[in-house]
Amino acid sequence: MNGSHIEFIVAAYAVTMLTVIAMIVAICHDHFVLKKALARFPARDVGEEGA
Amino acid sequence: MLRYANPANFLWLANRLIPWLGASSAALAALGLYGAFFVAPADYQQGETVRIMFIHVPAAWLSTFIYGVMTLSALGTLVWRHPLADVAQKAAAPLGAAFTLICLVTGSLWGKPMWGTWWVWDARLTSVLVLFLIYLGLVALWQTIEDPARAARAAAILTLVGVVNLPVIKFSVDWWNTLHQPASVFRMGGPTIDKSMLWPLLVMAIAATLLFLTLHLMAIRNEILRRRLRRLSIIAAADETAGHAFSPGAAQ
């Protein structure tokens, strides 16, 4: 890839990878925090006809 | 469809779909990247820089597709009052913002070597920037209004107002003389891209769509859990208050 602007290609793929990883980590972290918080409550019906 | 309006049923379905969607997305992304780097030739004008297109175009597709999903969810909230519609809309907004950001940044990284500039205020770029700002506005709106029902209505109205931007994005390259090139995949008369470049691009677009569906289901699942936690906290607080009211020392 001589003279092919490889730094721009690497930067584009790096930004994409980092953003996708950040989204996955944020959602998984949120999930574990919520599960941990919910575990403090005894199981009961909370009337979830809707969310 | 209505069966999955019940969050418990939805969670059951989501827990089974998420691993399959995620694995399919990863497998297709691996195939697409192989095609993008080892099968597709360098472009006769763009050279190797054309490789950026294999992530820029799927991100651009998703940025508008996600807004379409949010528009349907907004209608679901305001018209059909589907109980999961506002949850789906809230969960999609940050994902839409992230994919639009990828679209803008990768486009800029392609533009610098090809156009000689990081940014121009042409109609396509500006309308996509407006889309990004709308996504940020919706995320901020959800954060600002504490009552989920009020936030859902306000976000649904803002989403429906913002949908006017979608045709502007799509047809901006036809309506105005832009630096951004015209459509080369989704156009009347078929794609103008060579097959050796087209199939990795389509595979990457499908992989990106499956990635969004995976993340969206995960985010919806989180939002359902968040609302369940909110409801349980309120019930626990009410129980505690009632317990104090009937305790022997409460009358004093």
mmCIF file of C-alpha atoms in Angstrom:
data_model
loop_
_atom_site.group_PDB
_atom_site.id
_atom_site.type_symbol
_atom_site.label_atom_id
_atom_site.label_comp_id
_atom_site.label_asym_id
_atom_site.label_seq_id
_atom_site.Cartn_x
_atom_site.Cartn_y
_atom_site.Cartn_z
ATOM 1 C CA MET A 1 0.000 0.000 0.000
ATOM 2 C CA ASN A 2 2.690 2.514 -0.976
ATOM 3 C CA GLY A 3 1.492 6.115 -1.095
ATOM 4 C CA SER A 4 -1.974 4.840 -0.385
ATOM 5 C CA HIS A 5 -2.882 6.960 2.629
ATOM 6 C CA ILE A 6 -2.677 3.901 4.863
ATOM 7 C CA GLU A 7 -2.780 6.093 7.980
ATOM 8 C CA PHE A 8 -6.277 7.270 7.026
ATOM 9 C CA ILE A 9 -7.452 3.683 6.469
ATOM 10 C CA VAL A 10 -5.990 2.525 9.809
ATOM 11 C CA ALA A 11 -7.522 5.535 11.604
ATOM 12 C CA ALA A 12 -10.962 4.902 10.064
ATOM 13 C CA TYR A 13 -10.992 1.227 11.068
ATOM 14 C CA ALA A 14 -9.581 2.049 14.542
ATOM 15 C CA VAL A 15 -12.284 4.663 15.208
ATOM 16 C CA THR A 16 -14.971 2.210 14.086
ATOM 17 C CA MET A 17 -13.589 -0.643 16.216
ATOM 18 C CA LEU A 18 -13.239 1.571 19.300
ATOM 19 C CA THR A 19 -16.758 2.969 18.935
ATOM 20 C CA VAL A 20 -18.302 -0.485 18.495
ATOM 21 C CA ILE A 21 -16.321 -1.873 21.470
ATOM 22 C CA ALA A 22 -17.345 1.141 23.587
ATOM 23 C CA MET A 23 -21.033 0.504 22.743
ATOM 24 C CA ILE A 24 -20.766 -3.194 23.645
ATOM 25 C CA VAL A 25 -18.894 -2.501 26.910
ATOM 26 C CA ALA A 26 -21.334 0.262 27.943
ATOM 27 C CA ILE A 27 -24.405 -1.928 27.323
ATOM 28 C CA CYS A 28 -22.884 -4.982 29.072
ATOM 29 C CA HIS A 29 -21.768 -2.854 32.054
ATOM 30 C CA ASP A 30 -25.253 -1.342 32.302
ATOM 31 C CA HIS A 31 -26.747 -4.854 32.215
ATOM 32 C CA PHE A 32 -24.557 -6.190 35.036
ATOM 33 C CA VAL A 33 -25.190 -3.117 37.225
ATOM 34 C CA LEU A 34 -28.964 -3.491 36.725
ATOM 35 C CA LYS A 35 -28.931 -7.248 37.413
ATOM 36 C CA LYS A 36 -26.932 -6.636 40.590
ATOM 37 C CA ALA A 37 -29.354 -3.938 41.747
ATOM 38 C CA LEU A 38 -32.383 -6.127 40.965
ATOM 39 C CA ALA A 39 -30.904 -9.043 42.914
ATOM 40 C CA ARG A 40 -31.401 -6.974 46.121
ATOM 41 C CA PHE A 41 -35.170 -7.269 45.759
ATOM 42 C CA PRO A 42 -37.098 -10.474 46.473
ATOM 43 C CA ALA A 43 -38.932 -11.897 43.437
ATOM 44 C CA ARG A 44 -42.434 -10.431 43.184
ATOM 45 C CA ASP A 45 -45.024 -9.488 40.591
ATOM 46 C CA VAL A 46 -44.606 -5.845 39.652
ATOM 47 C CA GLY A 47 -47.542 -5.691 37.235
ATOM 48 C CA GLU A 48 -45.663 -5.538 33.954
ATOM 49 C CA GLU A 49 -48.405 -5.323 31.359
ATOM 50 C CA GLY A 50 -46.262 -2.621 29.820
ATOM 51 C CA ALA A 51 -42.604 -1.821 30.223
ATOM 52 C CA MET B 1 -46.456 -9.279 17.756
ATOM 53 C CA LEU B 2 -48.736 -8.259 20.626
ATOM 54 C CA ARG B 3 -47.586 -11.333 22.561
ATOM 55 C CA TYR B 4 -44.128 -9.751 22.769
ATOM 56 C CA ALA B 5 -45.623 -6.477 24.050
ATOM 57 C CA ASN B 6 -45.357 -8.169 27.428
ATOM 58 C CA PRO B 7 -41.824 -7.423 28.708
ATOM 59 C CA ALA B 8 -41.449 -10.885 30.238
ATOM 60 C CA ASN B 9 -42.178 -12.530 26.871
ATOM 61 C CA PHE B 10 -39.937 -10.030 25.113
ATOM 62 C CA LEU B 11 -37.051 -10.761 27.498
ATOM 63 C CA TRP B 12 -37.474 -14.498 26.880
ATOM 64 C CA LEU B 13 -37.263 -13.938 23.105
ATOM 65 C CA ALA B 14 -34.392 -11.424 23.312
ATOM 66 C CA ASN B 15 -32.273 -13.721 25.487
ATOM 67 C CA ARG B 16 -32.536 -16.406 22.809
ATOM 68 C CA LEU B 17 -31.998 -14.105 19.791
ATOM 69 C CA ILE B 18 -29.049 -12.046 21.048
ATOM 70 C CA PRO B 19 -26.355 -14.786 20.860
ATOM 71 C CA TRP B 20 -27.431 -15.876 17.356
ATOM 72 C CA LEU B 21 -27.628 -12.329 15.999
ATOM 73 C CA GLY B 22 -24.270 -11.426 17.541
ATOM 74 C CA ALA B 23 -22.546 -14.534 16.171
ATOM 75 C CA SER B 24 -24.063 -13.993 12.695
ATOM 76 C CA SER B 25 -22.907 -10.380 12.708
ATOM 77 C CA ALA B 26 -19.343 -11.350 13.688
ATOM 78 C CA ALA B 27 -19.161 -14.118 11.051
ATOM 79 C CA LEU B 28 -20.467 -11.835 8.289
ATOM 80 C CA ALA B 29 -18.132 -9.008 9.368
ATOM 81 C CA ALA B 30 -15.157 -11.411 9.097
ATOM 82 C CA LEU B 31 -16.294 -12.472 5.589
ATOM 83 C CA GLY B 32 -16.930 -8.873 4.570
ATOM 84 C CA LEU B 33 -13.533 -7.676 5.810
ATOM 85 C CA TYR B 34 -11.841 -10.542 3.955
ATOM 86 C CA GLY B 35 -13.616 -9.439 0.787
ATOM 87 C CA ALA B 36 -12.838 -5.763 1.457
ATOM 88 C CA PHE B 37 -9.082 -6.301 1.926
ATOM 89 C CA PHE B 38 -8.241 -9.433 -0.113
ATOM 90 C CA VAL B 39 -10.803 -9.678 -2.912
ATOM 91 C CA ALA B 40 -11.850 -6.119 -3.819
ATOM 92 C CA PRO B 41 -9.210 -4.380 -5.946
ATOM 93 C CA ALA B 42 -7.899 -0.870 -5.344
ATOM 94 C CA ASP B 43 -10.090 1.709 -7.068
ATOM 95 C CA TYR B 44 -8.670 3.256 -10.248
ATOM 96 C CA GLN B 45 -9.252 6.768 -8.882
ATOM 97 C CA GLN B 46 -9.304 6.388 -5.091
ATOM 98 C CA GLY B 47 -6.565 3.769 -4.834
ATOM 99 C CA GLU B 48 -6.425 1.886 -1.524
ATOM 100 C CA THR B 49 -8.457 4.614 0.210
ATOM 101 C CA VAL B 50 -11.577 2.921 -1.177
ATOM 102 C CA ARG B 51 -11.218 0.399 1.711
ATOM 103 C CA ILE B 52 -12.704 3.072 4.017
ATOM 104 C CA MET B 53 -15.960 2.779 2.040
ATOM 105 C CA PHE B 54 -16.542 -0.713 3.451
ATOM 106 C CA ILE B 55 -17.180 0.789 6.893
ATOM 107 C CA HIS B 56 -18.347 4.269 5.899
ATOM 108 C CA VAL B 57 -21.254 3.119 3.707
ATOM 109 C CA PRO B 58 -22.685 0.572 6.230
ATOM 110 C CA ALA B 59 -22.424 3.241 8.979
ATOM 111 C CA ALA B 60 -24.215 5.750 6.716
ATOM 112 C CA TRP B 61 -26.913 3.166 5.931
ATOM 113 C CA LEU B 62 -27.390 2.435 9.647
ATOM 114 C CA SER B 63 -27.543 6.114 10.606
ATOM 115 C CA THR B 64 -30.711 6.520 8.513
ATOM 116 C CA PHE B 65 -32.063 2.989 9.088
ATOM 117 C CA ILE B 66 -31.966 3.497 12.878
ATOM 118 C CA TYR B 67 -33.840 6.772 12.517
ATOM 119 C CA GLY B 68 -36.455 4.875 10.500
ATOM 120 C CA VAL B 69 -36.757 2.353 13.344
ATOM 121 C CA MET B 70 -37.146 5.245 15.793
ATOM 122 C CA THR B 71 -39.826 6.850 13.614
ATOM 123 C CA LEU B 72 -41.847 3.614 13.636
ATOM 124 C CA SER B 73 -41.345 3.425 17.412
ATOM 125 C CA ALA B 74 -42.518 7.037 17.763
ATOM 126 C CA LEU B 75 -45.685 6.164 15.835
ATOM 127 C CA GLY B 76 -46.019 3.102 18.062
ATOM 128 C CA THR B 77 -45.867 5.378 21.109
ATOM 129 C CA LEU B 78 -48.235 8.106 19.914
ATOM 130 C CA VAL B 79 -50.688 6.226 17.672
ATOM 131 C CA TRP B 80 -50.784 2.555 18.668
ATOM 132 C CA ARG B 81 -49.576 3.028 22.278
ATOM 133 C CA HIS B 82 -47.516 -0.148 22.070
ATOM 134 C CA PRO B 83 -45.987 -0.646 25.539
ATOM 135 C CA LEU B 84 -42.497 -1.428 24.210
ATOM 136 C CA ALA B 85 -42.419 1.272 21.505
ATOM 137 C CA ASP B 86 -40.931 4.023 23.677
ATOM 138 C CA VAL B 87 -38.458 1.539 25.165
ATOM 139 C CA ALA B 88 -37.294 0.629 21.651
ATOM 140 C CA GLN B 89 -37.029 4.304 20.715
ATOM 141 C CA LYS B 90 -35.028 5.233 23.798
ATOM 142 C CA ALA B 91 -32.687 2.263 23.314
ATOM 143 C CA ALA B 92 -32.044 3.104 19.641
ATOM 144 C CA ALA B 93 -31.086 6.792 20.028
ATOM 145 C CA PRO B 94 -27.535 6.361 21.463
ATOM 146 C CA LEU B 95 -26.830 3.606 18.912
ATOM 147 C CA GLY B 96 -27.980 5.900 16.107
ATOM 148 C CA ALA B 97 -25.712 8.653 17.424
ATOM 149 C CA ALA B 98 -22.725 6.265 17.574
ATOM 150 C CA PHE B 99 -23.183 4.943 14.026
ATOM 151 C CA THR B 100 -23.717 8.468 12.667
ATOM 152 C CA LEU B 101 -20.510 9.538 14.415
ATOM 153 C CA ILE B 102 -18.679 6.619 12.731
ATOM 154 C CA CYS B 103 -20.171 7.738 9.391
ATOM 155 C CA LEU B 104 -19.020 11.348 9.880
ATOM 156 C CA VAL B 105 -15.514 10.484 11.109
ATOM 157 C CA THR B 106 -14.778 7.817 8.480
ATOM 158 C CA GLY B 107 -16.177 10.132 5.804
ATOM 159 C CA SER B 108 -13.867 12.866 7.002
ATOM 160 C CA LEU B 109 -10.902 10.457 7.020
ATOM 161 C CA TRP B 110 -11.762 9.546 3.417
ATOM 162 C CA GLY B 111 -12.351 13.165 2.407
ATOM 163 C CA LYS B 112 -8.968 14.496 3.489
ATOM 164 C CA PRO B 113 -6.875 12.428 1.030
ATOM 165 C CA MET B 114 -9.548 12.408 -1.717
ATOM 166 C CA TRP B 115 -10.973 15.941 -1.601
ATOM 167 C CA GLY B 116 -8.078 17.622 0.180
ATOM 168 C CA THR B 117 -10.253 18.716 3.108
ATOM 169 C CA TRP B 118 -11.652 17.176 6.298
ATOM 170 C CA TRP B 119 -15.016 18.880 5.931
ATOM 171 C CA VAL B 120 -17.143 20.941 3.566
ATOM 172 C CA TRP B 121 -20.558 22.416 4.285
ATOM 173 C CA ASP B 122 -22.192 20.614 1.395
ATOM 174 C CA ALA B 123 -25.804 19.422 1.602
ATOM 175 C CA ARG B 124 -25.072 15.721 2.269
ATOM 176 C CA LEU B 125 -22.484 16.283 4.996
ATOM 177 C CA THR B 126 -24.497 19.035 6.668
ATOM 178 C CA SER B 127 -27.753 17.032 6.677
ATOM 179 C CA VAL B 128 -25.950 14.034 8.240
ATOM 180 C CA LEU B 129 -24.469 16.378 10.864
ATOM 181 C CA VAL B 130 -28.014 17.614 11.575
ATOM 182 C CA LEU B 131 -29.093 13.961 11.978
ATOM 183 C CA PHE B 132 -26.271 13.455 14.512
ATOM 184 C CA LEU B 133 -27.419 16.541 16.443
ATOM 185 C CA ILE B 134 -31.021 15.270 16.440
ATOM 186 C CA TYR B 135 -29.818 11.967 17.914
ATOM 187 C CA LEU B 136 -27.910 13.854 20.643
ATOM 188 C CA GLY B 137 -30.981 15.999 21.299
ATOM 189 C CA LEU B 138 -33.151 12.908 21.747
ATOM 190 C CA VAL B 139 -30.633 11.329 24.136
ATOM 191 C CA ALA B 140 -30.539 14.591 26.128
ATOM 192 C CA LEU B 141 -34.344 14.761 26.166
ATOM 193 C CA TRP B 142 -34.616 11.276 27.652
ATOM 194 C CA GLN B 143 -32.025 12.223 30.282
ATOM 195 C CA THR B 144 -33.722 15.521 31.152
ATOM 196 C CA ILE B 145 -37.354 14.426 31.691
ATOM 197 C CA GLU B 146 -37.656 12.116 34.679
ATOM 198 C CA ASP B 147 -41.150 10.749 34.019
ATOM 199 C CA PRO B 148 -40.742 8.027 31.324
ATOM 200 C CA ALA B 149 -44.250 8.579 29.887
ATOM 201 C CA ARG B 150 -43.720 12.333 29.400
ATOM 202 C CA ALA B 151 -40.212 11.765 28.018
ATOM 203 C CA ALA B 152 -41.593 9.175 25.583
ATOM 204 C CA ARG B 153 -44.227 11.574 24.206
ATOM 205 C CA ALA B 154 -41.764 14.456 23.862
ATOM 206 C CA ALA B 155 -39.139 12.230 22.202
ATOM 207 C CA ALA B 156 -41.736 10.751 19.837
ATOM 208 C CA ILE B 157 -42.847 14.226 18.709
ATOM 209 C CA LEU B 158 -39.243 15.384 18.206
ATOM 210 C CA THR B 159 -38.483 12.186 16.260
ATOM 211 C CA LEU B 160 -41.461 12.731 13.942
ATOM 212 C CA VAL B 161 -40.447 16.358 13.360
ATOM 213 C CA GLY B 162 -36.864 15.271 12.580
ATOM 214 C CA VAL B 163 -37.919 12.634 10.038
ATOM 215 C CA VAL B 164 -38.114 15.381 7.415
ATOM 216 C CA ASN B 165 -34.310 15.258 7.396
ATOM 217 C CA LEU B 166 -34.211 11.682 5.996
ATOM 218 C CA PRO B 167 -35.299 12.510 2.407
ATOM 219 C CA VAL B 168 -33.013 15.558 2.530
ATOM 220 C CA ILE B 169 -30.071 13.241 3.333
ATOM 221 C CA LYS B 170 -31.037 10.722 0.651
ATOM 222 C CA PHE B 171 -31.723 13.174 -2.189
ATOM 223 C CA SER B 172 -29.328 15.986 -1.238
ATOM 224 C CA VAL B 173 -26.805 14.707 -3.794
ATOM 225 C CA ASP B 174 -29.470 14.892 -6.529
ATOM 226 C CA TRP B 175 -31.150 18.161 -5.513
ATOM 227 C CA TRP B 176 -27.965 20.192 -5.025
ATOM 228 C CA ASN B 177 -24.538 20.314 -6.577
ATOM 229 C CA THR B 178 -22.549 18.616 -3.830
ATOM 230 C CA LEU B 179 -18.939 17.563 -3.440
ATOM 231 C CA HIS B 180 -20.219 14.245 -2.108
ATOM 232 C CA GLN B 181 -20.676 11.757 -4.943
ATOM 233 C CA PRO B 182 -24.199 10.652 -5.978
ATOM 234 C CA ALA B 183 -25.718 7.312 -4.916
ATOM 235 C CA SER B 184 -23.888 4.312 -6.354
ATOM 236 C CA VAL B 185 -25.643 1.360 -4.633
ATOM 237 C CA PHE B 186 -29.315 2.190 -3.910
ATOM 238 C CA ARG B 187 -30.228 3.954 -7.165
ATOM 239 C CA MET B 188 -32.586 3.601 -10.126
ATOM 240 C CA GLY B 189 -30.897 1.455 -12.741
ATOM 241 C CA GLY B 190 -28.959 -0.632 -10.222
ATOM 242 C CA PRO B 191 -25.543 -0.262 -8.579
ATOM 243 C CA THR B 192 -22.655 1.269 -10.494
ATOM 244 C CA ILE B 193 -20.019 -0.519 -8.411
ATOM 245 C CA ASP B 194 -18.104 -3.511 -9.784
ATOM 246 C CA LYS B 195 -19.272 -6.868 -8.356
ATOM 247 C CA SER B 196 -15.868 -7.529 -6.746
ATOM 248 C CA MET B 197 -16.450 -4.439 -4.557
ATOM 249 C CA LEU B 198 -20.217 -4.699 -4.288
ATOM 250 C CA TRP B 199 -20.528 -8.048 -2.529
ATOM 251 C CA PRO B 200 -18.118 -7.220 0.352
ATOM 252 C CA LEU B 201 -19.950 -3.905 0.747
ATOM 253 C CA LEU B 202 -23.349 -5.608 0.964
ATOM 254 C CA VAL B 203 -22.000 -8.272 3.355
ATOM 255 C CA MET B 204 -20.571 -5.522 5.589
ATOM 256 C CA ALA B 205 -23.923 -3.679 5.469
ATOM 257 C CA ILE B 206 -25.792 -6.836 6.545
ATOM 258 C CA ALA B 207 -23.199 -7.474 9.306
ATOM 259 C CA ALA B 208 -23.620 -3.895 10.562
ATOM 260 C CA THR B 209 -27.422 -4.238 10.530
ATOM 261 C CA LEU B 210 -27.214 -7.475 12.544
ATOM 262 C CA LEU B 211 -24.806 -5.750 14.958
ATOM 263 C CA PHE B 212 -27.341 -2.973 15.448
ATOM 264 C CA LEU B 213 -30.172 -5.478 16.012
ATOM 265 C CA THR B 214 -28.029 -7.289 18.613
ATOM 266 C CA LEU B 215 -27.121 -4.091 20.461
ATOM 267 C CA HIS B 216 -30.662 -2.774 20.189
ATOM 268 C CA LEU B 217 -32.141 -5.909 21.759
ATOM 269 C CA MET B 218 -29.513 -5.737 24.527
ATOM 270 C CA ALA B 219 -30.300 -2.062 25.162
ATOM 271 C CA ILE B 220 -34.075 -2.723 25.176
ATOM 272 C CA ARG B 221 -33.496 -5.536 27.673
ATOM 273 C CA ASN B 222 -31.541 -3.106 29.876
ATOM 274 C CA GLU B 223 -34.299 -0.505 29.693
ATOM 275 C CA ILE B 224 -36.930 -3.073 30.721
ATOM 276 C CA LEU B 225 -34.740 -4.052 33.697
ATOM 277 C CA ARG B 226 -34.203 -0.359 34.564
ATOM 278 C CA ARG B 227 -37.965 0.256 34.665
ATOM 279 C CA ARG B 228 -38.518 -2.913 36.693
ATOM 280 C CA LEU B 229 -35.880 -1.667 39.159
ATOM 281 C CA ARG B 230 -37.589 1.741 39.325
ATOM 282 C CA ARG B 231 -40.957 0.099 39.994
ATOM 283 C CA LEU B 232 -39.538 -2.207 42.680
ATOM 284 C CA SER B 233 -37.752 0.715 44.378
ATOM 285 C CA ILE B 234 -41.045 2.657 44.531
ATOM 286 C CA ILE B 235 -42.889 -0.399 45.950
ATOM 287 C CA ALA B 236 -40.115 -0.966 48.518
ATOM 288 C CA ALA B 237 -40.211 2.710 49.544
ATOM 289 C CA ALA B 238 -44.031 2.554 49.887
ATOM 290 C CA ASP B 239 -43.781 -0.663 51.962
ATOM 291 C CA GLU B 240 -41.200 0.990 54.204
ATOM 292 C CA THR B 241 -43.406 4.075 54.702
ATOM 293 C CA ALA B 242 -46.436 1.900 55.513
ATOM 294 C CA GLY B 243 -44.338 -0.149 57.958
ATOM 295 C CA HIS B 244 -43.297 3.027 59.799
ATOM 296 C CA ALA B 245 -46.880 4.315 59.852
ATOM 297 C CA PHE B 246 -48.143 1.193 61.646
ATOM 298 C CA SER B 247 -45.169 0.783 63.963
ATOM 299 C CA PRO B 248 -45.844 1.419 67.717
ATOM 300 C CA GLY B 249 -43.694 4.575 67.774
ATOM 301 C CA ALA B 250 -45.241 6.118 64.683
ATOM 302 C CA ALA B 251 -48.227 7.679 66.467
ATOM 303 C CA GLN B 252 -46.060 9.795 68.751
#
